[in-house]
Coordinates of C-alpha atoms and ligand atoms in Angstrom, one line a residue:
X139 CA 28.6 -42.6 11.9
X140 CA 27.2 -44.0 15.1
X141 CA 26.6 -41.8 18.1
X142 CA 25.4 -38.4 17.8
X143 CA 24.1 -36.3 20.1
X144 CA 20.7 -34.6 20.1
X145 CA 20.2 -31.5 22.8
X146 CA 16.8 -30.9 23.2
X147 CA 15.9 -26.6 23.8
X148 CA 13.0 -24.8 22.4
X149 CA 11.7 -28.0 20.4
X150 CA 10.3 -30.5 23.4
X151 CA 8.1 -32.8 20.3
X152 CA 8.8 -35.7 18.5
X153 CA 7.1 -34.6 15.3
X154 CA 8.6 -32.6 12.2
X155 CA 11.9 -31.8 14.8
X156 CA 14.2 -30.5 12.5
X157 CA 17.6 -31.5 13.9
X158 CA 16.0 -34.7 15.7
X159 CA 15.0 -36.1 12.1
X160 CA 18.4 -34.6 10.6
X161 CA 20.2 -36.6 13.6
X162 CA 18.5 -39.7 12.9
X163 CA 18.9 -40.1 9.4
X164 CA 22.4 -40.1 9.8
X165 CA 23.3 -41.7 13.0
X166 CA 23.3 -45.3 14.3
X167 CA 22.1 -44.0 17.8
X168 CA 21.1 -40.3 18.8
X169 CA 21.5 -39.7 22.7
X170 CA 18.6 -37.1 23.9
X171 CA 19.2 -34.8 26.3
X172 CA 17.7 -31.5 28.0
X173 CA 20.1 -29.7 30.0
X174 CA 18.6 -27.7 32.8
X175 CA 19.6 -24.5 33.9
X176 CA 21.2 -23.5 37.8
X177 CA 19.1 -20.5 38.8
X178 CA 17.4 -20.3 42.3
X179 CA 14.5 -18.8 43.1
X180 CA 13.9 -15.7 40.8
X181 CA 14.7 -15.2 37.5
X182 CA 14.2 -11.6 35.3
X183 CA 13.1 -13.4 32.0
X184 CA 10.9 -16.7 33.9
X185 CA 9.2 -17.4 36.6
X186 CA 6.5 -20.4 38.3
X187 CA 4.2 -20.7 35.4
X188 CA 6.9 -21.5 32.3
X189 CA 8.6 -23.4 34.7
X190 CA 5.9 -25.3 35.6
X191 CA 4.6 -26.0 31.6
X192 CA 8.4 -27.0 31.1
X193 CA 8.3 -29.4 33.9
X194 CA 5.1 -31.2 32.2
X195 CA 6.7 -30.8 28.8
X196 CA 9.6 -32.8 29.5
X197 CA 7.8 -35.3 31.4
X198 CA 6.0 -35.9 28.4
X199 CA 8.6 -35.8 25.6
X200 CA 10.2 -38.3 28.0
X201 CA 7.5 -40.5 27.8
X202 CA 7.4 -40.1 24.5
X203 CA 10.4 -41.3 24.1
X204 CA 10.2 -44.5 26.3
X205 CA 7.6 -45.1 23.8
X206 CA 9.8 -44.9 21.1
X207 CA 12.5 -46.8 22.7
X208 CA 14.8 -44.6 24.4
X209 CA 15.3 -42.0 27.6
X210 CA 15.7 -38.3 27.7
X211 CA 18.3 -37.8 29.2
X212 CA 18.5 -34.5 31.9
X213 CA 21.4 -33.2 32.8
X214 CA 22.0 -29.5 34.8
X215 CA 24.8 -26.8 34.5
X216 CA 26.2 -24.5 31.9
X217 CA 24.8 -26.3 28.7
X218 CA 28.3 -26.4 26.5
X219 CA 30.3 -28.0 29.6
X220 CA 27.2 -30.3 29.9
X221 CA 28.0 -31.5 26.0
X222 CA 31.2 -31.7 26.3
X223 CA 31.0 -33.9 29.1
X224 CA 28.3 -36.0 26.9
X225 CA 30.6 -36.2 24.3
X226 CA 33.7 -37.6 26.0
X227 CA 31.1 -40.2 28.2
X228 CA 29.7 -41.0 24.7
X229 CA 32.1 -40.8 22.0
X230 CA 29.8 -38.9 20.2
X231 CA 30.7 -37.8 16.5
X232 CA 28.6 -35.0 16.5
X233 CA 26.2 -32.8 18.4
X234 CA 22.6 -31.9 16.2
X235 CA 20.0 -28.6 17.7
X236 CA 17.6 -26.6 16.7
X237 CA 18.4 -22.7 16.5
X238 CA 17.5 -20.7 19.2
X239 CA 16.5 -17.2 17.9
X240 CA 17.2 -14.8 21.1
X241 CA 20.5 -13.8 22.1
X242 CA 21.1 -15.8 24.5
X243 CA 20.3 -19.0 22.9
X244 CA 23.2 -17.4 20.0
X245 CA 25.5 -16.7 22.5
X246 CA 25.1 -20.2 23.7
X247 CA 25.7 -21.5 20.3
X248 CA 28.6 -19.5 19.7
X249 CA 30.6 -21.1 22.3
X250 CA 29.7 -24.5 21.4
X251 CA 31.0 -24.1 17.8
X252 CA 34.4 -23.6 19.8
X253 CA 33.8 -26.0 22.1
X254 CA 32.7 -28.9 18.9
X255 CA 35.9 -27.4 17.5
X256 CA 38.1 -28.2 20.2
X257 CA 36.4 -31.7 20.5
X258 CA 36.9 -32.4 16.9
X259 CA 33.0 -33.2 17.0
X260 CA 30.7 -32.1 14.3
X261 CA 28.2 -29.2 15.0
X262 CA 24.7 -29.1 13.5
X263 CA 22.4 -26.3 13.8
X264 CA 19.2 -25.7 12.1
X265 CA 16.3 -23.5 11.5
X266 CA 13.3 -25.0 13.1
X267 CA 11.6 -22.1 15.3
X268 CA 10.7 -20.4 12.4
X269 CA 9.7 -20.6 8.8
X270 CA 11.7 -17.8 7.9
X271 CA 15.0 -16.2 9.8
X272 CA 17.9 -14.2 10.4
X273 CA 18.1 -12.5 6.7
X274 CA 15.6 -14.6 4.7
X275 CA 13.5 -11.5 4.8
X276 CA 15.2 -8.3 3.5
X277 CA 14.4 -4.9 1.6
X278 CA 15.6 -5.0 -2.4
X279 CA 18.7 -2.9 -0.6
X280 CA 19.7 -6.1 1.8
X281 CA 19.0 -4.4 4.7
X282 CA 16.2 -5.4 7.7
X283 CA 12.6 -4.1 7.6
X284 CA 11.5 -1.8 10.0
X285 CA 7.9 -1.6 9.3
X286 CA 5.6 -4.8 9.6
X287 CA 3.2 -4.0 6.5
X288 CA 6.2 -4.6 3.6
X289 CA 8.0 -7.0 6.0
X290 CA 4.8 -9.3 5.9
X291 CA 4.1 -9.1 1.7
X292 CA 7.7 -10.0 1.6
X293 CA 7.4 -13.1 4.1
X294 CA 4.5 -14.1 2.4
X295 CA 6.1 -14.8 -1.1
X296 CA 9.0 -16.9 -0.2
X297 CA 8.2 -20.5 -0.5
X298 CA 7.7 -22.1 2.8
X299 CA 9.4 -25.2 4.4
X300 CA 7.3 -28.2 4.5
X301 CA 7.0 -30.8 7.6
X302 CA 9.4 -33.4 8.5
X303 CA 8.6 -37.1 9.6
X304 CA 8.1 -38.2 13.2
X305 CA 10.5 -40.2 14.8
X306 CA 9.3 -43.1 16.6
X307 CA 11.8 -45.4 16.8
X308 CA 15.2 -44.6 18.7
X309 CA 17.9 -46.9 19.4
X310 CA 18.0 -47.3 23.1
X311 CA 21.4 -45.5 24.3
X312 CA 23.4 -46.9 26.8
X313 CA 23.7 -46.4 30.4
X314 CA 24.2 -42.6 31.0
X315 CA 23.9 -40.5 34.1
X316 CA 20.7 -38.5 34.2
X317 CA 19.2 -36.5 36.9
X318 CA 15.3 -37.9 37.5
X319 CA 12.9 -35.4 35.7
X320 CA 12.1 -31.5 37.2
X321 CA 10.1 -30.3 39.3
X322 CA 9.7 -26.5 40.5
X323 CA 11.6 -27.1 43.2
X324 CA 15.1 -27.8 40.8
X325 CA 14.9 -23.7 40.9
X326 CA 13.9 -23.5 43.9
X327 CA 10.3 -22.5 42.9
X328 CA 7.1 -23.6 44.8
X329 CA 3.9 -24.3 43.3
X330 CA 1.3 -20.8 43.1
X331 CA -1.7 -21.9 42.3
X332 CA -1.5 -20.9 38.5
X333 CA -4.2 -23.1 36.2
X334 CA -1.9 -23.6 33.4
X335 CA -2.8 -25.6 30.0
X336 CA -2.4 -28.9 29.0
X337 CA 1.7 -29.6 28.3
X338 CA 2.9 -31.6 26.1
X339 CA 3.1 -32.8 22.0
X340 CA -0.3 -34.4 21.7
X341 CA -2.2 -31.4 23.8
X342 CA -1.0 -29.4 21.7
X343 CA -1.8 -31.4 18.5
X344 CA -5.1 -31.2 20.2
X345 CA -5.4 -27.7 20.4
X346 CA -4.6 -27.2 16.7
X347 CA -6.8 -29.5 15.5
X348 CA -9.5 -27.8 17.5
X349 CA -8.7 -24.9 16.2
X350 CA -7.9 -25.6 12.1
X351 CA -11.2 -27.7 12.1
X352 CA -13.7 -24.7 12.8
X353 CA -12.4 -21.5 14.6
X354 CA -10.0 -20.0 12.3
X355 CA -12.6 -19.4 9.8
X356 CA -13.9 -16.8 12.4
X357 CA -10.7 -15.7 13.4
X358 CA -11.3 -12.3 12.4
X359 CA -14.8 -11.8 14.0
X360 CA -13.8 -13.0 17.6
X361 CA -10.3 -12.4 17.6
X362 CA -10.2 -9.4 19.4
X363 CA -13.1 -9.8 22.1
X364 CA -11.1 -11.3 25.1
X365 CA -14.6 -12.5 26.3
X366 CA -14.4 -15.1 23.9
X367 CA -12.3 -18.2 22.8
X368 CA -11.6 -17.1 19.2
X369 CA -8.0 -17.7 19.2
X370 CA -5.8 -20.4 18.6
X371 CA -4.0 -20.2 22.1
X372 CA -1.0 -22.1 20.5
X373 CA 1.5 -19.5 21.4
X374 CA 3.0 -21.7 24.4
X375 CA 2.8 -24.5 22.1
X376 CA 5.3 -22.5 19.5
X377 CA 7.6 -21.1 22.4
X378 CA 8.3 -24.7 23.6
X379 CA 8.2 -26.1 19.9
X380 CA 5.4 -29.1 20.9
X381 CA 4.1 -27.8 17.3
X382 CA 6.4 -27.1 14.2
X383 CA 5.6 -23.8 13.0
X384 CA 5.8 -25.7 9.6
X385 CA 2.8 -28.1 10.9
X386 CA 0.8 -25.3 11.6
X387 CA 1.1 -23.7 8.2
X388 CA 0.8 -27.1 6.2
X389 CA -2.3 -27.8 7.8
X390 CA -3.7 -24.2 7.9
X391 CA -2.8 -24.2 3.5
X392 CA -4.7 -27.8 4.1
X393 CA -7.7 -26.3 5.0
X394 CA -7.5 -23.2 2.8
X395 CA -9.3 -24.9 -0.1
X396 CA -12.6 -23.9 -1.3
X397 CA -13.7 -21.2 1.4
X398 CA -16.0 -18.2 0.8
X399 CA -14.7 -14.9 0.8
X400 CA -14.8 -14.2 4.7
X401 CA -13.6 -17.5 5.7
X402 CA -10.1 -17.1 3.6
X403 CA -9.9 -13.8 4.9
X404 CA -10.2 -14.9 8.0
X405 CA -7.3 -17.8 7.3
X406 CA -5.4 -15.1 6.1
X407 CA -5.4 -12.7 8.7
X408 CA -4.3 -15.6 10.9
X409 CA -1.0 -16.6 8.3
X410 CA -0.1 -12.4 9.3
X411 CA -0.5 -13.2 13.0
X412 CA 2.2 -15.7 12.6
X413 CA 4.0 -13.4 10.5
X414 CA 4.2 -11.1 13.1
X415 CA 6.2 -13.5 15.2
X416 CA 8.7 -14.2 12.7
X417 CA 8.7 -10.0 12.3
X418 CA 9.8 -9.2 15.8
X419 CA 12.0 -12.5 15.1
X420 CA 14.3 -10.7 13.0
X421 CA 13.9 -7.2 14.5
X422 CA 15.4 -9.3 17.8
X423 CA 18.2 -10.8 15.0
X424 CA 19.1 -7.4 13.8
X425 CA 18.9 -5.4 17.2
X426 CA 19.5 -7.3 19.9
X427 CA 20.0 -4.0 22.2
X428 CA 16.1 -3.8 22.1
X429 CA 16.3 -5.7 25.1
X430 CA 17.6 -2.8 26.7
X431 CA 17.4 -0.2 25.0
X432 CA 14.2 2.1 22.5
X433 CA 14.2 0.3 19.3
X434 CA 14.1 3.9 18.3
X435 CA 16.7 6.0 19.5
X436 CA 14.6 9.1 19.8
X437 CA 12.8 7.6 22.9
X438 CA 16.1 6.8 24.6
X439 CA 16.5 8.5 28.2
X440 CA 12.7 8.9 28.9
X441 CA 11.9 10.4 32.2
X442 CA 9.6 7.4 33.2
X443 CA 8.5 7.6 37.0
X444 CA 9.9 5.4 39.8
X445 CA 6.6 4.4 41.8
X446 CA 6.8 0.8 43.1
X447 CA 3.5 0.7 45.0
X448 CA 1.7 1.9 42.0
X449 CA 3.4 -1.1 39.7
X450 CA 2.4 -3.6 42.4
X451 CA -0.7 -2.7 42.0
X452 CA -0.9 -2.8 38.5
X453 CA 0.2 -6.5 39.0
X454 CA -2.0 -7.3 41.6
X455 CA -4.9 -6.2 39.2
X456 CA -5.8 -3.4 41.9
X457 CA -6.4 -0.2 39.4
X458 CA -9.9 0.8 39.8
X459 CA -9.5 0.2 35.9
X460 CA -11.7 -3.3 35.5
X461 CA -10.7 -3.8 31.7
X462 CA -7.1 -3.3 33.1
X463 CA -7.4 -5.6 36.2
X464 CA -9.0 -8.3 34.5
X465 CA -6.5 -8.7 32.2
X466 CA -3.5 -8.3 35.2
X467 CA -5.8 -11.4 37.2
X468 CA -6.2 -13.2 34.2
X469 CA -2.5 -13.4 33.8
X470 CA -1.5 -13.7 37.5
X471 CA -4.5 -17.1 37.3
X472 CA -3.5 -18.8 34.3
X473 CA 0.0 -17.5 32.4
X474 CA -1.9 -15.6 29.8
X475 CA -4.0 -12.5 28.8
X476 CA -5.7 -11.9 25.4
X477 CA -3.8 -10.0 23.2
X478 CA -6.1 -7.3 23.1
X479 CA -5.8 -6.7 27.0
X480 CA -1.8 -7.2 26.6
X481 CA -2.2 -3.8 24.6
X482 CA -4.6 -2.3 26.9
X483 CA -3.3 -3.1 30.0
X484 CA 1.0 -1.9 28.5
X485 CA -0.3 1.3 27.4
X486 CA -1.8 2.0 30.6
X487 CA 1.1 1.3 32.6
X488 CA 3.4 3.5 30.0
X489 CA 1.3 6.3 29.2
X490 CA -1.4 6.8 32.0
X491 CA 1.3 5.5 35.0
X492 CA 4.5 6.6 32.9
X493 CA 6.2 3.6 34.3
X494 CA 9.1 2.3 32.4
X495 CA 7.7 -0.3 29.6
X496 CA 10.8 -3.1 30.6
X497 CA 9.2 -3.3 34.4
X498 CA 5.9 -4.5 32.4
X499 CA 7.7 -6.3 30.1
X500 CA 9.6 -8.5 32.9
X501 CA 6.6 -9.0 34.8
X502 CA 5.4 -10.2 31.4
X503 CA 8.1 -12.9 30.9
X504 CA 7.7 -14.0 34.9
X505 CA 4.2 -14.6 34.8
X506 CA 3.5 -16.0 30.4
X507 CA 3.6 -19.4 29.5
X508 CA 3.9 -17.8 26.4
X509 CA 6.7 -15.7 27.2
X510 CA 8.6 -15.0 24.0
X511 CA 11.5 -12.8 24.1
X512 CA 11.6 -11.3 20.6
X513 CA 7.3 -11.2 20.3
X514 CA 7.3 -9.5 24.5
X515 CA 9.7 -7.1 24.0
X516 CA 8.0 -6.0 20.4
X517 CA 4.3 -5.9 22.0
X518 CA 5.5 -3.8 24.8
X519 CA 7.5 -1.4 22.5
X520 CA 5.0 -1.2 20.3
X521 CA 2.4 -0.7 22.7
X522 CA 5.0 2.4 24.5
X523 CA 5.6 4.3 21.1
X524 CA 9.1 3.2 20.8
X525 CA 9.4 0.5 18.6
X526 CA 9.1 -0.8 15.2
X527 CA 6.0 0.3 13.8
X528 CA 4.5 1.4 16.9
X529 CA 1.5 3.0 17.6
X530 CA 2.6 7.0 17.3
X531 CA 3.4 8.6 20.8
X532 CA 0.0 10.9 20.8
X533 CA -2.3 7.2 20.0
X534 CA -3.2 6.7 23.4
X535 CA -5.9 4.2 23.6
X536 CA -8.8 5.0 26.7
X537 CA -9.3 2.3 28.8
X538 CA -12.6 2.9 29.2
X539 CA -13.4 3.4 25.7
X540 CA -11.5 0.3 25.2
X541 CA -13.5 -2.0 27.5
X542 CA -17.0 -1.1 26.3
X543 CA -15.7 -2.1 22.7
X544 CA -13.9 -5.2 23.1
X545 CA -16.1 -5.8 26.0
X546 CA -19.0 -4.3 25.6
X547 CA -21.5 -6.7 27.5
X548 CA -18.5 -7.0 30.3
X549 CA -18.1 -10.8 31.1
X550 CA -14.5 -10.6 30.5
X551 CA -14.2 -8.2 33.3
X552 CA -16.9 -9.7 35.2
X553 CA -15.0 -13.4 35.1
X554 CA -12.0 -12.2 36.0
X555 CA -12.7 -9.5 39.0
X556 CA -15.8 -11.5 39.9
X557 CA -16.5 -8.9 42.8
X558 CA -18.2 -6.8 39.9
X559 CA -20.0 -9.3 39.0
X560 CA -23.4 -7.4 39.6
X561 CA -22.2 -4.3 38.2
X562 CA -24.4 -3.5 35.1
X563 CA -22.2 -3.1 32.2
X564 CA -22.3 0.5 31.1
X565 CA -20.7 1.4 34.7
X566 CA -17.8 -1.2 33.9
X567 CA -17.0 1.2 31.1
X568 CA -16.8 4.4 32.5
X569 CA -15.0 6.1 35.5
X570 CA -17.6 6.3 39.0
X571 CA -18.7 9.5 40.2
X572 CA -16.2 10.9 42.1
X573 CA -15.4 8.9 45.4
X574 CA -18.2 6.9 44.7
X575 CA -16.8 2.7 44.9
X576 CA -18.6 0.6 42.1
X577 CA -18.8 -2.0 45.1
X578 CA -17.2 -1.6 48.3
X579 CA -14.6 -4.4 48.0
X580 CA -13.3 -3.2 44.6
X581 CA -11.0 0.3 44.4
X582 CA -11.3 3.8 42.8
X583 CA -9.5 4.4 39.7
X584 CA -5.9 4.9 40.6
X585 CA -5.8 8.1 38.2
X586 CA -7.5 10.0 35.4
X587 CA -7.3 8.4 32.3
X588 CA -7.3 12.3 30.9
X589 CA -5.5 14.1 33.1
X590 CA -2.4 11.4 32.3
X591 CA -2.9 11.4 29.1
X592 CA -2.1 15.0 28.7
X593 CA 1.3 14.5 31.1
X594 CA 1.7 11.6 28.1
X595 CA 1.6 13.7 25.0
X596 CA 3.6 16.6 26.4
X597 CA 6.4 13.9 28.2
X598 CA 6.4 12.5 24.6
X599 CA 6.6 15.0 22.9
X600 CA 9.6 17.1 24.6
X601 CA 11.6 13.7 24.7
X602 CA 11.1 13.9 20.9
X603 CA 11.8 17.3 20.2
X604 CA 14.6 17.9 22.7
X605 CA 16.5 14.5 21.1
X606 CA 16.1 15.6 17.3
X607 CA 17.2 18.9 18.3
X608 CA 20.2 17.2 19.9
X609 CA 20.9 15.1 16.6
X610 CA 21.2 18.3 14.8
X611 CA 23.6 20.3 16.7
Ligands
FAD226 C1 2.6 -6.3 25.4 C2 2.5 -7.6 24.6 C3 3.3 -8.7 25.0 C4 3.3 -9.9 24.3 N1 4.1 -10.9 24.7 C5 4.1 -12.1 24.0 C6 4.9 -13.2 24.4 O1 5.7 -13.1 25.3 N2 4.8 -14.3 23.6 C7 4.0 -14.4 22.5 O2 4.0 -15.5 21.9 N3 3.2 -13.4 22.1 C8 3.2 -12.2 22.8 N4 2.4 -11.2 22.4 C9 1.6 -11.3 21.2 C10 0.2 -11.9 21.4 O3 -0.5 -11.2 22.5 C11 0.2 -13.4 21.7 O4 1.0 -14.1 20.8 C12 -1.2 -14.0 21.7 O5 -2.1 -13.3 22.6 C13 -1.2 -15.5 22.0 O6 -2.5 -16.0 21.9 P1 -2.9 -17.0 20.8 O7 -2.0 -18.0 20.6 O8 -4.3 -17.4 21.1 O9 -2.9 -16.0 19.5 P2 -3.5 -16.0 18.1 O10 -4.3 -14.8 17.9 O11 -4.2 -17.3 17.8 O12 -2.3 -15.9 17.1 C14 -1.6 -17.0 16.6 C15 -0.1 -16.9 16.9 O13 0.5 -15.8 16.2 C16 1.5 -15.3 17.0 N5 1.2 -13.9 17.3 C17 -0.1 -13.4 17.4 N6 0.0 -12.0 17.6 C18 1.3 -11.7 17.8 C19 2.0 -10.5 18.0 N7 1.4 -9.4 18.2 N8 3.3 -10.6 18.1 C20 4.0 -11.7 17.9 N9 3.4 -12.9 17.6 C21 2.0 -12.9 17.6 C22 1.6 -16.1 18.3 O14 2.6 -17.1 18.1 C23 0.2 -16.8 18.3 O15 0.2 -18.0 19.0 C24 2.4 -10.0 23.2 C25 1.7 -8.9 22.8 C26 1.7 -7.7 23.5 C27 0.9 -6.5 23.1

C-alpha cells in the first residue's frame, strides 16, 4: 500500500517506535505528523515546563527526521479533524499510533476509529508506552489488582516485548502544509526561567547509558537520599517516549549478568520501580474516575479545608518546613522533585494542611516534566490514604523526622533554600524555639507538625467510620 500516515503523541523517538516501524514495513511512504493542541495560556493538567521539554522534543525528532530524509509535519486543532484532513490531502490508506494510556488519549482514539471508519482508512493502534497493559495483568479470577505487591510478581513473569529497529530512512513525503515548529508562545505561554533537562532521543539515550553503565547497581543505596544523583531521572524521557520502555528493560537484562548479590538486588529493585508505572497504568485503565474521585470509596466526601494563601505558600516553598520547601523550589527551578520529597512534601499538604490532595496533584502536573497522569494521580493517592495500596490513614510521616533521615547532613535543603545555607544541620531537622527565625529571611513553621497530625487521625478516622456505617444501613 503506499501512503500511510504516522501521528506522532507520546512517542517523539525514532528508535524501537512501535507503530513508526509497523508503518514502515508496510508502506511505500509514511507521512509524520504531530498535531498540536488549541489551549491558551493555562492548562489544569500542563503548564511552561512540559511545554517547554515538548517544544525541544519535537525540534529534535524533526531533525531527526531531516536526517532520515523526511519532515515532521505540525499541524494544530482537534487531532481526528486534523487526520482526516491529512487523509483526504494525502490519500492515505491508513493511519498507524502508538496507544495512549490515559483517558483522554482513549477518548481520542475512540473517535478516530469512527472517523477511519467513515474514511474507509485503516486504523492501527499499538501498545508501545508500556511493556504490559490494559488486562495483560490480572488476578487468577480475571479481575484488576488492587494491591501493588501481587500485581508486581504477576508482571514480572509474563515474558516481555523485545526492541524494534530504528528507522532511518523515510521516503521524503510530498508537499504538505505544516505550521513551522512550537514555541511556548503557540499556548500562549512565556518563558519562566525553569532549568529543564536536555530534550530529545539521543539525551535521553545518554542519560540511560549513564545510568545502566554504573548507577543502578547502587540504586538501592542512594535511591532515596534526594541529596544525591542515584536515580535514573528517565521519567520525562518515558512520558515523552524518547526511550522505549522495551529499551530500557533489554538493556537493564543486558547488564544483569554476573553481579554479586547486592548489585542484582539493586537491578531488581529498579525492574519494580518500573513496575510500579505500569501498576498505576492499569489502576488508571480500570478506574478512570480516580481522576476525580478516592480510588477508595470510603474516603469520598472528605472535609478538606479551603485555604488558598496557605496552598500558595506551599507552592512558593514558603512553609517554615525546609525538607518541604526544598522540595516545592526544587520543583518550581527545574520540573522535578525526588521521589522521596514528592511523598514528603503530598503528605504534608493532605495531612498536616488538610488541603484537598487533587489541588497538589494539579500543581504537580503544571509544574513536572515528568507529569504522568496515571503515576501523579497514584503517588498523590497513595501518599493521602486513599488509594490503591496506600499508606493507612493514621501513617503520617513527620517532616522533620523525615529530613534528618533522608537528609541527614542537609545539603538537599541547603541547595535548594540556600538562605539556610549556614544553618548547622540538626536545626534543619527540628522545629525552632518558639518564635525564634532560623535566619531572618526564612519563615516560622506554618503549623505544628503534632498538633495536625492529631486533627489528621481523628478527620480520618470519622470519614471512615461515619461512611462504613452508612454502607451498612
Ligand atoms: C505525589 C507523587 C507524584 C508523582 N508524580 C509522578 C509523575 O507525574 N510522573 C512520574 O513519572 N512519576 C511520578 N511519581 C513517581 C516518582 O516520583 C517519579 O517517577 C520519580 O521521582 C522519577 O525520577 P527517576 O526517573 O529518577 O526515578 P527512578 O527512581 O530512577 O525510577 C525509574 C522509573 O520508574 C518509574 N517510577 C519510579 N517510581 C515510581 C512511582 N512511585 N510511581 C510510578 N512510576 C514510578 C518512573 O518511570 C521512573 O522514571 C510521583 C510520585 C509521587 C509520590
Amino acid at each position: 500500500m503506499p501512503i500511510a500516515i504516522h501521528w506522532f503523541r507520546r512517542d517523539l523517538r525514532l528508535t524501537d517506535n512501535t507503530a513508526l516501524n509497523a508503518a514502515v514495513a508496510a508502506h511505500e511512504q509514511v507521512v509524520p505528523v504531530y498535531i498540536l493542541s488549541t489551549w491558551k495560556g493555562q492548562h489544569r493538567w500542563t503548564g511552561v515546563p512540559r511545554q517547554q521539554f515538548l517544544v525541544e522534543c519535537l525540534a529534535s525528532l524533526a531533525s531527526g527526521l531531516k536526517a532520515a530524509g523526511s519532515d515532521l509535519l505540525i499541524r494544530q486543532g482537534d487531532a481526528v479533524a486534523e487526520l482526516e484532513a491529512l487523509v483526504r490531502e494525502t490519500g492515505a490508506a491508513a493511519i498507524y499510533a502508538n496507544r495512549d494510556p490515559d483517558p483522554f488519549g482513549r477518548a481520542l482514539e475512540t473517535r478516530l476509529f469512527q472517523a477511519a471508519k467513515r474514511l474507509g482508512v485503516e486504523l492501527h493502534l499499538f501498545k508501545d508506552a508500556a511493556l504490559h497493559e490494559r488486562n495483560e495483568v490480572l488476578t487468577g479470577s480475571q479481575t484488576p489488582f488492587r494491591v501493588f505487591t501481587p500485581f508486581s510478581r504477576a508482571w514480572a513473569k509474563l515474558g516481555k516485548p523485545l526492541p524494534g529497529n530504528t528507522v532511518t530512512r523515510l521516503r521524503p513525503p510530498a508537499k504538505l502544509r505544516s505550521l513551522p515548529l512550537p514555541t511556548l508562545a503557540t499556548w500562549g505561554l512565556q518563558p519562566d526561567g525553569t532549568q529543564i533537562l536536555d530534550a530529545g532521543e539521543k539525551a535521553a539515550h545518554g542519560r540511560l547509558e549513564r545510568f545502566v553503565e554504573n548507577a543502578v547497581f547502587r540504586y538501592v543505596e542512594k535511591r532515596d537520599l534526594p541529596a544525591l544523583e542515584g536515580t535514573s531521572r528517565l521519567s520525562q524521557d518515558l512520558r515523552f517516549g524518547l526511550l522505549s520502555i522495551r529499551k530500557i528493560y533489554s538493556r537493564l537484562q543486558e547488564r544483569s549478568q554476573g553481579l554479586n548479590e547486592t548489585q542484582a538486588r539493586s537491578l531488581q529493585v529498579y525492574i519494580t520501580e518500573l513496575c510500579w508505572r505500569e501498576f498505576y497504568f492499569q489502576v488508571l485503565w480500570h478506574k478512570p474516575e480516580v481522576l476525580e474521585l478516592e480510588y477508595s470509596e470510603d474516603y469520598r466526601g472528605m472535609p478538606w479545608k479551603e485555604d488558598p494563601a496557605a496552598f500558595d505558600r506551599w507552592c512558593a516553598g514558603q512553609t517554615g518546613f525546609p525538607i518541604v520547601d526544598a522540595g516545592m523550589r526544587q520543583l518550581r527551578q527545574t520540573g522535578f522533585m525526588h521521589n522521596r520529597v514528592r511523598m514528603i512534601t503530598a503528605m504534608f499538604l493532605t495531612k498536616d494542611m488538610h488541603l484537598d490532595w487533587r489541588l497538589g496533584e494539579q500543581w504537580f502536573m503544571q509544574r513536572l516534566l515528568d507529569g504522568e497522569i496515571a503515576s501523579n494521580n497514584g503517588g498523590w493517592q497513595w501518599s493521602s490514604g486513599t488509594g490503591t495500596d496506600a499508606a493507612p490513614y493514621f501513617r503520617i510521616q513527620n517532616p522533620w523526622t523525615q529530613g534528618l533521615r533522608f537528609d541527614s547532613a542537609g545539603n538537599y535543603i541547603r541547595h535548594w533554600v540556600p538562605e539556610l545555607k549556614a544553618v548547622p544541620a540538626q536545626r534543619l531537622h527540628q522545629p525552632p524555639a518558639p518564635g525564634l527565625r532560623l535566619v531572618p529571611e526564612y519563615p516560622l513553621p506554618m503549623l505544628d507538625h503534632a498538633q495536625e497530625r492529631d486533627t489528621s487521625l481523628r478527620t480520618y478516622k470519622l470519614h471512615l467510620s461515619s461512611s462504613r456505617s452508612a454502607k451498612t444501613v
